[in-house]
mmCIF file of C-alpha atoms in Angstrom:
data_model
loop_
_atom_site.group_PDB
_atom_site.id
_atom_site.type_symbol
_atom_site.label_atom_id
_atom_site.label_comp_id
_atom_site.label_asym_id
_atom_site.label_seq_id
_atom_site.Cartn_x
_atom_site.Cartn_y
_atom_site.Cartn_z
ATOM 1 C CA MET A 1 19.779 14.107 35.268
ATOM 2 C CA SER A 2 16.256 13.403 34.028
ATOM 3 C CA GLU A 3 15.702 10.435 31.735
ATOM 4 C CA THR A 4 15.388 11.195 28.022
ATOM 5 C CA ASN A 5 12.024 10.211 26.580
ATOM 6 C CA VAL A 6 12.203 9.266 22.899
ATOM 7 C CA VAL A 7 9.362 9.741 20.429
ATOM 8 C CA ILE A 8 8.421 9.184 16.820
ATOM 9 C CA SER A 9 7.393 12.673 15.770
ATOM 10 C CA GLY A 10 6.796 12.321 12.040
ATOM 11 C CA SER A 11 6.563 9.839 9.213
ATOM 12 C CA GLY A 12 6.543 10.026 5.440
ATOM 13 C CA LEU A 13 5.418 7.718 2.649
ATOM 14 C CA TRP A 14 6.347 8.037 -1.020
ATOM 15 C CA THR A 15 4.442 5.867 -3.488
ATOM 16 C CA PRO A 16 5.599 5.497 -7.116
ATOM 17 C CA ALA A 17 3.272 6.632 -9.889
ATOM 18 C CA ASN A 18 3.444 3.304 -11.757
ATOM 19 C CA THR A 19 1.481 0.164 -10.926
ATOM 20 C CA VAL A 20 1.557 -3.373 -12.255
ATOM 21 C CA THR A 21 -1.554 -5.461 -11.634
ATOM 22 C CA ASN A 22 -1.588 -9.224 -11.251
ATOM 23 C CA GLU A 23 -3.369 -9.493 -14.589
ATOM 24 C CA GLU A 24 -0.669 -7.489 -16.374
ATOM 25 C CA LEU A 25 2.076 -9.435 -14.665
ATOM 26 C CA VAL A 26 0.579 -12.825 -15.491
ATOM 27 C CA GLU A 27 0.006 -11.924 -19.137
ATOM 28 C CA ALA A 28 3.671 -10.979 -19.510
ATOM 29 C CA TYR A 29 5.014 -13.915 -17.508
ATOM 30 C CA ASN A 30 2.890 -16.474 -19.339
ATOM 31 C CA GLY A 31 3.965 -14.982 -22.657
ATOM 32 C CA TYR A 32 7.595 -15.375 -21.594
ATOM 33 C CA ALA A 33 7.007 -18.931 -20.299
ATOM 34 C CA GLU A 34 5.267 -20.048 -23.496
ATOM 35 C CA LYS A 35 8.058 -18.605 -25.625
ATOM 36 C CA TYR A 36 10.712 -20.252 -23.435
ATOM 37 C CA ASN A 37 8.971 -23.619 -23.572
ATOM 38 C CA ALA A 38 8.635 -23.435 -27.358
ATOM 39 C CA GLU A 39 12.304 -22.523 -27.787
ATOM 40 C CA HIS A 40 13.388 -25.394 -25.522
ATOM 41 C CA ALA A 41 10.806 -27.960 -26.614
ATOM 42 C CA ALA A 42 13.387 -30.600 -27.547
ATOM 43 C CA GLU A 43 15.290 -30.292 -24.264
ATOM 44 C CA ILE A 44 12.044 -30.336 -22.289
ATOM 45 C CA GLU A 45 10.973 -33.479 -24.148
ATOM 46 C CA ALA A 46 14.359 -35.082 -23.424
ATOM 47 C CA GLY A 47 14.101 -34.174 -19.740
ATOM 48 C CA THR A 48 17.253 -32.022 -19.683
ATOM 49 C CA VAL A 49 15.350 -28.751 -19.250
ATOM 50 C CA THR A 50 12.359 -28.087 -16.985
ATOM 51 C CA ALA A 51 9.380 -26.411 -18.602
ATOM 52 C CA LYS A 52 8.307 -23.056 -17.199
ATOM 53 C CA PRO A 53 4.924 -23.409 -15.448
ATOM 54 C CA LEU A 54 2.143 -20.970 -16.249
ATOM 55 C CA SER A 55 0.544 -18.719 -13.666
ATOM 56 C CA SER A 56 -2.746 -16.934 -13.005
ATOM 57 C CA ALA A 57 -3.894 -13.837 -11.161
ATOM 58 C CA GLU A 58 -6.023 -16.050 -8.935
ATOM 59 C CA PHE A 59 -2.991 -18.136 -7.941
ATOM 60 C CA ILE A 60 -1.078 -15.020 -6.897
ATOM 61 C CA THR A 61 -3.919 -13.591 -4.832
ATOM 62 C CA LYS A 62 -4.588 -16.891 -3.091
ATOM 63 C CA ALA A 63 -0.921 -17.537 -2.337
ATOM 64 C CA SER A 64 -0.081 -14.049 -1.100
ATOM 65 C CA GLY A 65 -3.027 -11.678 -0.890
ATOM 66 C CA ILE A 66 -1.264 -9.396 -3.375
ATOM 67 C CA LYS A 67 -3.362 -7.866 -6.156
ATOM 68 C CA SER A 68 -1.074 -5.134 -7.448
ATOM 69 C CA ARG A 69 2.265 -3.464 -6.781
ATOM 70 C CA PHE A 70 3.897 -0.061 -7.307
ATOM 71 C CA VAL A 71 7.125 0.139 -9.295
ATOM 72 C CA TYR A 72 9.657 2.916 -9.721
ATOM 73 C CA ARG A 73 9.998 2.176 -13.458
ATOM 74 C CA LYS A 74 7.403 0.101 -15.286
ATOM 75 C CA GLU A 75 9.050 0.085 -18.702
ATOM 76 C CA GLY A 76 10.696 -3.265 -19.419
ATOM 77 C CA ILE A 77 8.941 -5.313 -16.750
ATOM 78 C CA LEU A 78 6.162 -6.500 -19.073
ATOM 79 C CA ASP A 79 8.433 -6.951 -22.094
ATOM 80 C CA ILE A 80 8.769 -10.731 -22.472
ATOM 81 C CA ASP A 81 12.177 -10.263 -24.096
ATOM 82 C CA ARG A 82 13.469 -8.206 -21.156
ATOM 83 C CA MET A 83 11.467 -9.006 -17.978
ATOM 84 C CA ARG A 84 13.092 -6.385 -15.778
ATOM 85 C CA PRO A 85 12.668 -2.624 -15.295
ATOM 86 C CA GLN A 86 14.531 -0.211 -17.525
ATOM 87 C CA PHE A 87 16.473 2.454 -15.614
ATOM 88 C CA GLU A 88 18.470 5.226 -17.185
ATOM 89 C CA ALA A 89 22.143 5.187 -16.197
ATOM 90 C CA ARG A 90 23.145 8.182 -14.092
ATOM 91 C CA GLY A 91 26.585 9.708 -13.767
ATOM 92 C CA ASP A 92 28.523 9.892 -10.537
ATOM 93 C CA ASP A 93 27.720 13.598 -10.280
ATOM 94 C CA GLU A 94 23.960 12.970 -10.554
ATOM 95 C CA LEU A 95 21.527 11.993 -7.796
ATOM 96 C CA SER A 96 21.204 8.206 -7.563
ATOM 97 C CA HIS A 97 17.853 6.534 -8.124
ATOM 98 C CA GLN A 98 17.687 5.291 -4.550
ATOM 99 C CA ALA A 99 18.601 8.643 -3.039
ATOM 100 C CA GLU A 100 15.884 10.220 -5.197
ATOM 101 C CA ILE A 101 13.104 8.089 -3.744
ATOM 102 C CA ALA A 102 14.578 8.375 -0.249
ATOM 103 C CA LEU A 103 14.376 12.172 -0.457
ATOM 104 C CA HIS A 104 10.682 12.077 -1.386
ATOM 105 C CA ALA A 105 9.815 10.206 1.824
ATOM 106 C CA ALA A 106 12.354 12.105 3.941
ATOM 107 C CA ARG A 107 10.904 15.508 3.102
ATOM 108 C CA LYS A 108 7.400 14.309 3.961
ATOM 109 C CA ALA A 109 8.579 12.961 7.317
ATOM 110 C CA LEU A 110 10.404 16.185 8.160
ATOM 111 C CA ALA A 111 7.311 18.223 7.311
ATOM 112 C CA ALA A 112 5.123 15.986 9.494
ATOM 113 C CA ALA A 113 7.568 16.384 12.379
ATOM 114 C CA ASN A 114 7.867 20.181 11.932
ATOM 115 C CA LYS A 115 11.604 19.735 11.493
ATOM 116 C CA LYS A 116 14.151 21.462 9.273
ATOM 117 C CA PRO A 117 17.393 19.861 8.057
ATOM 118 C CA GLU A 118 19.371 21.853 10.630
ATOM 119 C CA ASP A 119 17.374 20.122 13.396
ATOM 120 C CA VAL A 120 18.586 16.659 12.351
ATOM 121 C CA ASP A 121 21.832 15.154 13.648
ATOM 122 C CA ALA A 122 21.929 11.798 11.846
ATOM 123 C CA VAL A 123 20.518 10.011 8.798
ATOM 124 C CA ILE A 124 20.062 6.252 8.563
ATOM 125 C CA VAL A 125 19.152 4.623 5.252
ATOM 126 C CA SER A 126 18.042 1.101 6.041
ATOM 127 C CA CYS A 127 16.572 -1.296 3.495
ATOM 128 C CA ALA A 128 16.912 -4.715 1.877
ATOM 129 C CA TYR A 129 19.224 -3.592 -0.944
ATOM 130 C CA THR A 130 21.349 -0.545 -1.707
ATOM 131 C CA GLN A 131 22.297 0.160 -5.298
ATOM 132 C CA ARG A 132 25.961 0.566 -4.424
ATOM 133 C CA SER A 133 28.299 -0.160 -1.535
ATOM 134 C CA TYR A 134 29.824 3.309 -1.163
ATOM 135 C CA PRO A 135 29.545 6.188 -0.728
ATOM 136 C CA ALA A 136 26.567 5.456 1.504
ATOM 137 C CA ILE A 137 23.144 6.386 0.167
ATOM 138 C CA ALA A 138 22.510 7.964 3.587
ATOM 139 C CA ILE A 139 25.427 10.357 3.151
ATOM 140 C CA GLU A 140 24.177 11.276 -0.318
ATOM 141 C CA VAL A 141 20.725 12.037 1.132
ATOM 142 C CA GLN A 142 22.303 13.927 4.026
ATOM 143 C CA ASN A 143 24.197 16.079 1.540
ATOM 144 C CA GLU A 144 21.114 16.800 -0.588
ATOM 145 C CA LEU A 145 19.098 17.866 2.459
ATOM 146 C CA GLY A 146 21.910 19.948 3.910
ATOM 147 C CA ILE A 147 22.003 18.007 7.177
ATOM 148 C CA LYS A 148 25.120 18.303 9.361
ATOM 149 C CA GLY A 149 26.304 15.393 11.468
ATOM 150 C CA PHE A 150 26.567 11.879 10.044
ATOM 151 C CA GLY A 151 24.789 9.185 8.053
ATOM 152 C CA PHE A 152 25.144 5.492 7.375
ATOM 153 C CA ASP A 153 23.444 2.613 5.570
ATOM 154 C CA MET A 154 22.045 -0.564 7.167
ATOM 155 C CA LEU A 155 21.016 -3.806 5.476
ATOM 156 C CA VAL A 156 18.798 -6.103 7.547
ATOM 157 C CA ALA A 157 16.478 -7.390 4.811
ATOM 158 C CA CYS A 158 12.814 -7.143 5.787
ATOM 159 C CA SER A 159 13.631 -6.001 9.338
ATOM 160 C CA ALA A 160 15.791 -3.107 8.155
ATOM 161 C CA ALA A 161 13.203 -0.434 9.030
ATOM 162 C CA THR A 162 12.532 -1.551 12.601
ATOM 163 C CA PHE A 163 16.226 -2.162 13.263
ATOM 164 C CA ALA A 164 16.971 1.378 12.045
ATOM 165 C CA LEU A 165 14.310 2.796 14.354
ATOM 166 C CA GLN A 166 15.910 0.968 17.239
ATOM 167 C CA ARG A 167 19.366 2.351 16.398
ATOM 168 C CA ALA A 168 17.819 5.821 16.188
ATOM 169 C CA TYR A 169 16.066 5.305 19.532
ATOM 170 C CA GLU A 170 19.334 4.235 21.144
ATOM 171 C CA MET A 171 21.219 7.253 19.753
ATOM 172 C CA VAL A 172 18.631 9.699 21.066
ATOM 173 C CA LYS A 173 18.402 7.848 24.374
ATOM 174 C CA ALA A 174 22.186 7.948 24.775
ATOM 175 C CA GLY A 175 22.378 11.609 23.799
ATOM 176 C CA THR A 176 24.639 11.070 20.784
ATOM 177 C CA ALA A 177 21.893 12.612 18.633
ATOM 178 C CA LYS A 178 18.838 14.667 19.491
ATOM 179 C CA CYS A 179 17.004 13.996 16.228
ATOM 180 C CA VAL A 180 17.464 11.149 13.731
ATOM 181 C CA LEU A 181 15.957 10.689 10.275
ATOM 182 C CA ALA A 182 15.529 6.997 9.361
ATOM 183 C CA ILE A 183 14.657 6.263 5.718
ATOM 184 C CA ASN A 184 13.693 3.039 3.939
ATOM 185 C CA PRO A 185 13.994 3.452 0.153
ATOM 186 C CA GLU A 186 12.924 -0.017 -0.921
ATOM 187 C CA LEU A 187 13.916 -0.232 -4.578
ATOM 188 C CA THR A 188 13.193 -3.945 -4.885
ATOM 189 C CA SER A 189 12.211 -4.271 -8.550
ATOM 190 C CA PRO A 190 15.779 -4.600 -9.932
ATOM 191 C CA GLN A 191 16.444 -7.521 -7.555
ATOM 192 C CA ASN A 192 13.195 -9.335 -8.306
ATOM 193 C CA ASN A 193 13.319 -12.389 -10.576
ATOM 194 C CA TRP A 194 10.513 -11.495 -12.972
ATOM 195 C CA ARG A 195 11.027 -14.831 -14.785
ATOM 196 C CA ASP A 196 10.239 -16.993 -11.742
ATOM 197 C CA ARG A 197 6.579 -17.929 -11.294
ATOM 198 C CA ASP A 198 6.910 -18.428 -7.536
ATOM 199 C CA SER A 199 8.474 -15.036 -6.766
ATOM 200 C CA HIS A 200 7.910 -12.630 -9.680
ATOM 201 C CA PHE A 201 4.771 -11.216 -8.070
ATOM 202 C CA ILE A 202 6.089 -10.688 -4.549
ATOM 203 C CA PHE A 203 7.808 -7.299 -4.451
ATOM 204 C CA GLY A 204 6.971 -3.649 -5.005
ATOM 205 C CA ASP A 205 8.855 -0.351 -4.729
ATOM 206 C CA VAL A 206 8.210 2.351 -2.121
ATOM 207 C CA ALA A 207 9.991 4.661 0.309
ATOM 208 C CA THR A 208 9.159 5.429 3.927
ATOM 209 C CA ALA A 209 10.834 7.731 6.436
ATOM 210 C CA THR A 210 10.533 8.395 10.163
ATOM 211 C CA VAL A 211 11.765 11.135 12.483
ATOM 212 C CA ILE A 212 12.880 10.127 15.982
ATOM 213 C CA GLU A 213 13.694 12.765 18.574
ATOM 214 C CA THR A 214 13.422 13.692 22.235
ATOM 215 C CA ALA A 215 9.995 14.388 23.679
ATOM 216 C CA GLU A 216 11.360 17.732 24.833
ATOM 217 C CA THR A 217 11.876 18.970 21.252
ATOM 218 C CA CYS A 218 8.753 17.389 19.708
ATOM 219 C CA THR A 219 6.170 19.832 18.289
ATOM 220 C CA SER A 220 4.268 17.664 15.797
ATOM 221 C CA GLU A 221 0.533 17.043 15.711
ATOM 222 C CA HIS A 222 0.819 13.244 15.850
ATOM 223 C CA SER A 223 3.613 11.756 17.941
ATOM 224 C CA TYR A 224 4.295 8.532 19.803
ATOM 225 C CA ASP A 225 6.290 7.651 22.884
ATOM 226 C CA ILE A 226 8.546 4.656 22.219
ATOM 227 C CA LEU A 227 7.894 2.435 25.244
ATOM 228 C CA SER A 228 10.066 -0.476 24.190
ATOM 229 C CA THR A 229 12.208 -1.827 21.369
ATOM 230 C CA LYS A 230 13.177 -5.443 20.785
ATOM 231 C CA ALA A 231 15.242 -7.273 18.174
ATOM 232 C CA VAL A 232 16.302 -10.846 17.583
ATOM 233 C CA THR A 233 18.128 -12.706 14.822
ATOM 234 C CA SER A 234 18.473 -16.418 14.151
ATOM 235 C CA PHE A 235 20.465 -17.634 11.139
ATOM 236 C CA SER A 236 18.515 -19.360 8.364
ATOM 237 C CA ASN A 237 19.103 -20.004 4.659
ATOM 238 C CA ASN A 238 15.377 -20.253 3.958
ATOM 239 C CA ILE A 239 15.387 -16.680 2.602
ATOM 240 C CA ARG A 240 18.545 -15.828 0.687
ATOM 241 C CA SER A 241 20.083 -13.784 -2.114
ATOM 242 C CA ASN A 242 23.669 -14.486 -3.206
ATOM 243 C CA PHE A 243 24.098 -11.303 -5.250
ATOM 244 C CA GLY A 244 27.400 -9.609 -4.545
ATOM 245 C CA TYR A 245 30.693 -8.359 -5.893
ATOM 246 C CA THR A 246 32.499 -11.653 -5.194
ATOM 247 C CA SER A 247 30.845 -13.116 -8.308
ATOM 248 C CA TYR A 248 33.610 -11.325 -10.207
ATOM 249 C CA ALA A 249 36.221 -13.349 -8.335
ATOM 250 C CA ASP A 250 34.544 -16.752 -8.174
ATOM 251 C CA ASP A 251 33.481 -16.640 -11.836
ATOM 252 C CA SER A 252 29.823 -17.361 -11.049
ATOM 253 C CA ALA A 253 27.115 -15.775 -13.189
ATOM 254 C CA PRO A 254 26.242 -12.410 -11.574
ATOM 255 C CA TYR A 255 22.557 -12.708 -12.539
ATOM 256 C CA ALA A 256 22.015 -16.455 -12.038
ATOM 257 C CA PRO A 257 18.767 -17.453 -10.272
ATOM 258 C CA ASP A 258 20.487 -17.759 -6.875
ATOM 259 C CA LYS A 259 21.531 -14.099 -7.066
ATOM 260 C CA PHE A 260 17.909 -12.961 -6.850
ATOM 261 C CA PHE A 261 15.435 -13.354 -3.990
ATOM 262 C CA ASN A 262 14.957 -17.018 -3.098
ATOM 263 C CA GLN A 263 12.937 -18.551 -0.318
ATOM 264 C CA GLN A 264 11.590 -21.830 0.971
ATOM 265 C CA GLY A 265 8.138 -20.412 1.518
ATOM 266 C CA ARG A 266 6.566 -23.236 3.504
ATOM 267 C CA LYS A 267 9.522 -23.466 5.877
ATOM 268 C CA VAL A 268 9.500 -19.700 6.378
ATOM 269 C CA PHE A 269 5.788 -19.715 7.143
ATOM 270 C CA LYS A 270 6.115 -22.595 9.591
ATOM 271 C CA GLU A 271 9.119 -21.203 11.438
ATOM 272 C CA VAL A 272 8.660 -17.419 11.399
ATOM 273 C CA CYS A 273 5.002 -17.172 12.425
ATOM 274 C CA PRO A 274 5.454 -18.727 15.891
ATOM 275 C CA MET A 275 8.733 -16.825 16.342
ATOM 276 C CA ALA A 276 7.031 -13.500 15.634
ATOM 277 C CA ALA A 277 4.047 -14.217 17.880
ATOM 278 C CA GLU A 278 6.316 -15.266 20.750
ATOM 279 C CA HIS A 279 8.571 -12.247 20.200
ATOM 280 C CA ILE A 280 5.644 -9.841 20.431
ATOM 281 C CA SER A 281 3.895 -11.502 23.366
ATOM 282 C CA THR A 282 7.052 -11.596 25.525
ATOM 283 C CA GLN A 283 7.819 -7.958 24.739
ATOM 284 C CA LEU A 284 4.354 -6.885 25.857
ATOM 285 C CA GLU A 285 4.508 -9.127 28.915
ATOM 286 C CA ALA A 286 7.738 -7.437 30.001
ATOM 287 C CA LEU A 287 5.891 -4.107 29.870
ATOM 288 C CA ASP A 288 2.910 -5.557 31.762
ATOM 289 C CA ILE A 289 0.704 -4.767 28.758
ATOM 290 C CA GLN A 290 -2.119 -7.116 27.878
ATOM 291 C CA ILE A 291 -2.611 -8.148 24.260
ATOM 292 C CA SER A 292 -6.136 -6.751 24.451
ATOM 293 C CA ASP A 293 -4.725 -3.340 25.420
ATOM 294 C CA VAL A 294 -3.042 -2.892 22.033
ATOM 295 C CA LYS A 295 -5.236 -0.809 19.752
ATOM 296 C CA ARG A 296 -3.285 -1.134 16.487
ATOM 297 C CA TRP A 297 -0.939 -3.763 15.048
ATOM 298 C CA TRP A 298 1.315 -2.482 12.250
ATOM 299 C CA LEU A 299 2.716 -5.799 11.043
ATOM 300 C CA HIS A 300 5.198 -6.650 8.306
ATOM 301 C CA GLN A 301 3.402 -6.941 4.952
ATOM 302 C CA ALA A 302 4.836 -10.010 3.214
ATOM 303 C CA ASN A 303 1.986 -12.462 2.960
ATOM 304 C CA ILE A 304 -1.647 -12.183 3.997
ATOM 305 C CA ASN A 305 -1.684 -15.688 5.444
ATOM 306 C CA MET A 306 1.278 -14.952 7.722
ATOM 307 C CA ASN A 307 -0.341 -11.777 9.035
ATOM 308 C CA LEU A 308 -3.642 -13.499 9.667
ATOM 309 C CA LEU A 309 -2.005 -16.371 11.519
ATOM 310 C CA ILE A 310 0.252 -14.183 13.679
ATOM 311 C CA SER A 311 -2.564 -11.843 14.681
ATOM 312 C CA LYS A 312 -4.813 -14.811 15.448
ATOM 313 C CA ARG A 313 -2.117 -16.398 17.628
ATOM 314 C CA LEU A 314 -1.859 -13.152 19.554
ATOM 315 C CA LEU A 315 -5.537 -12.275 19.855
ATOM 316 C CA GLY A 316 -7.036 -15.768 19.968
ATOM 317 C CA ARG A 317 -9.350 -14.702 17.145
ATOM 318 C CA ASP A 318 -9.216 -13.097 13.711
ATOM 319 C CA ALA A 319 -8.061 -9.486 13.834
ATOM 320 C CA THR A 320 -10.266 -6.826 12.312
ATOM 321 C CA ALA A 321 -9.005 -4.671 9.441
ATOM 322 C CA GLU A 322 -8.932 -1.738 11.853
ATOM 323 C CA GLU A 323 -6.815 -3.595 14.414
ATOM 324 C CA ALA A 324 -4.253 -5.029 11.964
ATOM 325 C CA PRO A 325 -4.485 -3.089 8.695
ATOM 326 C CA ILE A 326 -3.388 -4.808 5.484
ATOM 327 C CA VAL A 327 -1.671 -2.831 2.718
ATOM 328 C CA LEU A 328 0.070 -5.604 0.783
ATOM 329 C CA ASP A 329 -2.929 -6.135 -1.488
ATOM 330 C CA ARG A 330 -2.050 -2.891 -3.276
ATOM 331 C CA TYR A 331 1.614 -2.384 -2.295
ATOM 332 C CA ALA A 332 2.780 -6.033 -2.370
ATOM 333 C CA ASN A 333 5.794 -6.987 -0.258
ATOM 334 C CA THR A 334 7.918 -3.851 0.038
ATOM 335 C CA ALA A 335 10.639 -5.554 2.083
ATOM 336 C CA SER A 336 11.276 -3.592 5.290
ATOM 337 C CA ALA A 337 8.836 -0.762 4.518
ATOM 338 C CA GLY A 338 5.585 -2.722 4.835
ATOM 339 C CA SER A 339 4.920 -2.194 8.538
ATOM 340 C CA LEU A 340 5.761 1.498 8.186
ATOM 341 C CA ILE A 341 3.407 1.902 5.230
ATOM 342 C CA ALA A 342 0.680 0.532 7.493
ATOM 343 C CA PHE A 343 1.807 2.928 10.244
ATOM 344 C CA ASN A 344 1.780 5.914 7.875
ATOM 345 C CA LEU A 345 -1.701 5.189 6.578
ATOM 346 C CA TYR A 346 -3.349 4.017 9.794
ATOM 347 C CA GLN A 347 -2.226 6.011 12.834
ATOM 348 C CA GLU A 348 -3.729 9.482 12.836
ATOM 349 C CA ASP A 349 -7.109 8.199 14.081
ATOM 350 C CA LEU A 350 -5.601 6.925 17.330
ATOM 351 C CA GLN A 351 -6.358 8.845 20.509
ATOM 352 C CA SER A 352 -3.971 10.016 23.216
ATOM 353 C CA GLY A 353 -2.958 7.019 25.330
ATOM 354 C CA ASP A 354 -3.706 4.411 22.660
ATOM 355 C CA LEU A 355 -1.102 1.678 22.280
ATOM 356 C CA GLY A 356 0.261 0.285 19.028
ATOM 357 C CA LEU A 357 3.011 -2.078 17.935
ATOM 358 C CA ILE A 358 5.224 -2.030 14.843
ATOM 359 C CA CYS A 359 6.746 -5.395 13.959
ATOM 360 C CA SER A 360 8.790 -6.725 11.061
ATOM 361 C CA PHE A 361 10.065 -10.215 10.344
ATOM 362 C CA GLY A 362 12.102 -11.627 7.519
ATOM 363 C CA ALA A 363 15.419 -12.915 6.230
ATOM 364 C CA GLY A 364 18.090 -13.654 8.732
ATOM 365 C CA TYR A 365 15.788 -14.683 10.318
ATOM 366 C CA SER A 366 15.317 -11.238 11.851
ATOM 367 C CA ILE A 367 12.479 -9.799 13.929
ATOM 368 C CA GLY A 368 12.231 -6.221 15.154
ATOM 369 C CA SER A 369 9.451 -4.474 17.055
ATOM 370 C CA LEU A 370 8.572 -1.245 18.829
ATOM 371 C CA VAL A 371 5.755 -0.604 21.294
ATOM 372 C CA LEU A 372 4.294 2.877 20.891
ATOM 373 C CA LYS A 373 1.908 5.075 22.873
ATOM 374 C CA LYS A 374 0.068 7.963 21.243
ATOM 375 C CA ARG A 375 0.962 11.221 22.967
#
């Protein structure tokens, strides 16, 4: 029996229509902070309440490289009396918000891969947060597209997309599916603490999707052999969110600060950067591929300083914008989707035989990567 070669045959990117710039965000946050400080002036003076610090657009750009972000719903985010997006409630018989954005990216990926729903055997929805526990968003998407087979959700924080691609690769390799649709509907804005100066600017909404199939069935214009996949996890509390249904049982506040995204940024930077560089270099070494042979680096898009440091550790010099494209300046941190946004926007120019690497890193800690070769 001949070995099954697995390829990425199509990808899709859906970008929301709404943007929030740093300037807009800072104006709203500072308005909220000033109001909070005025309302709690006595407690702040007595030392029982900590004053909210003010922010600036320059601070955000310097700290992260982010200049703007896309959001699924803008209404409510800049309202200093609300400071969170306003979604309309949908009934159980209506399409969920997350399935809606997943479908936008999924249809684009299927079109790019020249695939119809009947060609797909499995759907994976993998992201940092799902809006409900069950039924799975993946099964809802599967139903809307008319795909037979099966679907399931995966939550691996910022490595969710690469981990899903690896599960898809393994299914196709094992023959349990001939074609898999992996989708990353990153609806991060409801889980962002818009009242926290150190994290309110970090996240943006987006959806990406990827089709993985056998080389034998691939007919798309741009496709990539998957040469290698690699994943690693190492437990850390330095990135954490305690949101969950057990708040109902332990009587904790369901929307307390610890229930949102929290991180020890300096520790994450110090620990994850060398982990990611080592992860990538050993994966390439196992394939007998030199760092200099890699044409394109599609890295996780969380923080510009992390990307610059990791690419410099690998290359021994600063990477060019062509080698390691940056998208977080306009998309912000989109959790697991960042590396796939970069892949979507910066891959069609590659020539047959060119090598590229997709890599994510984030909470867990978790690191996932795939080495690709343009067909």
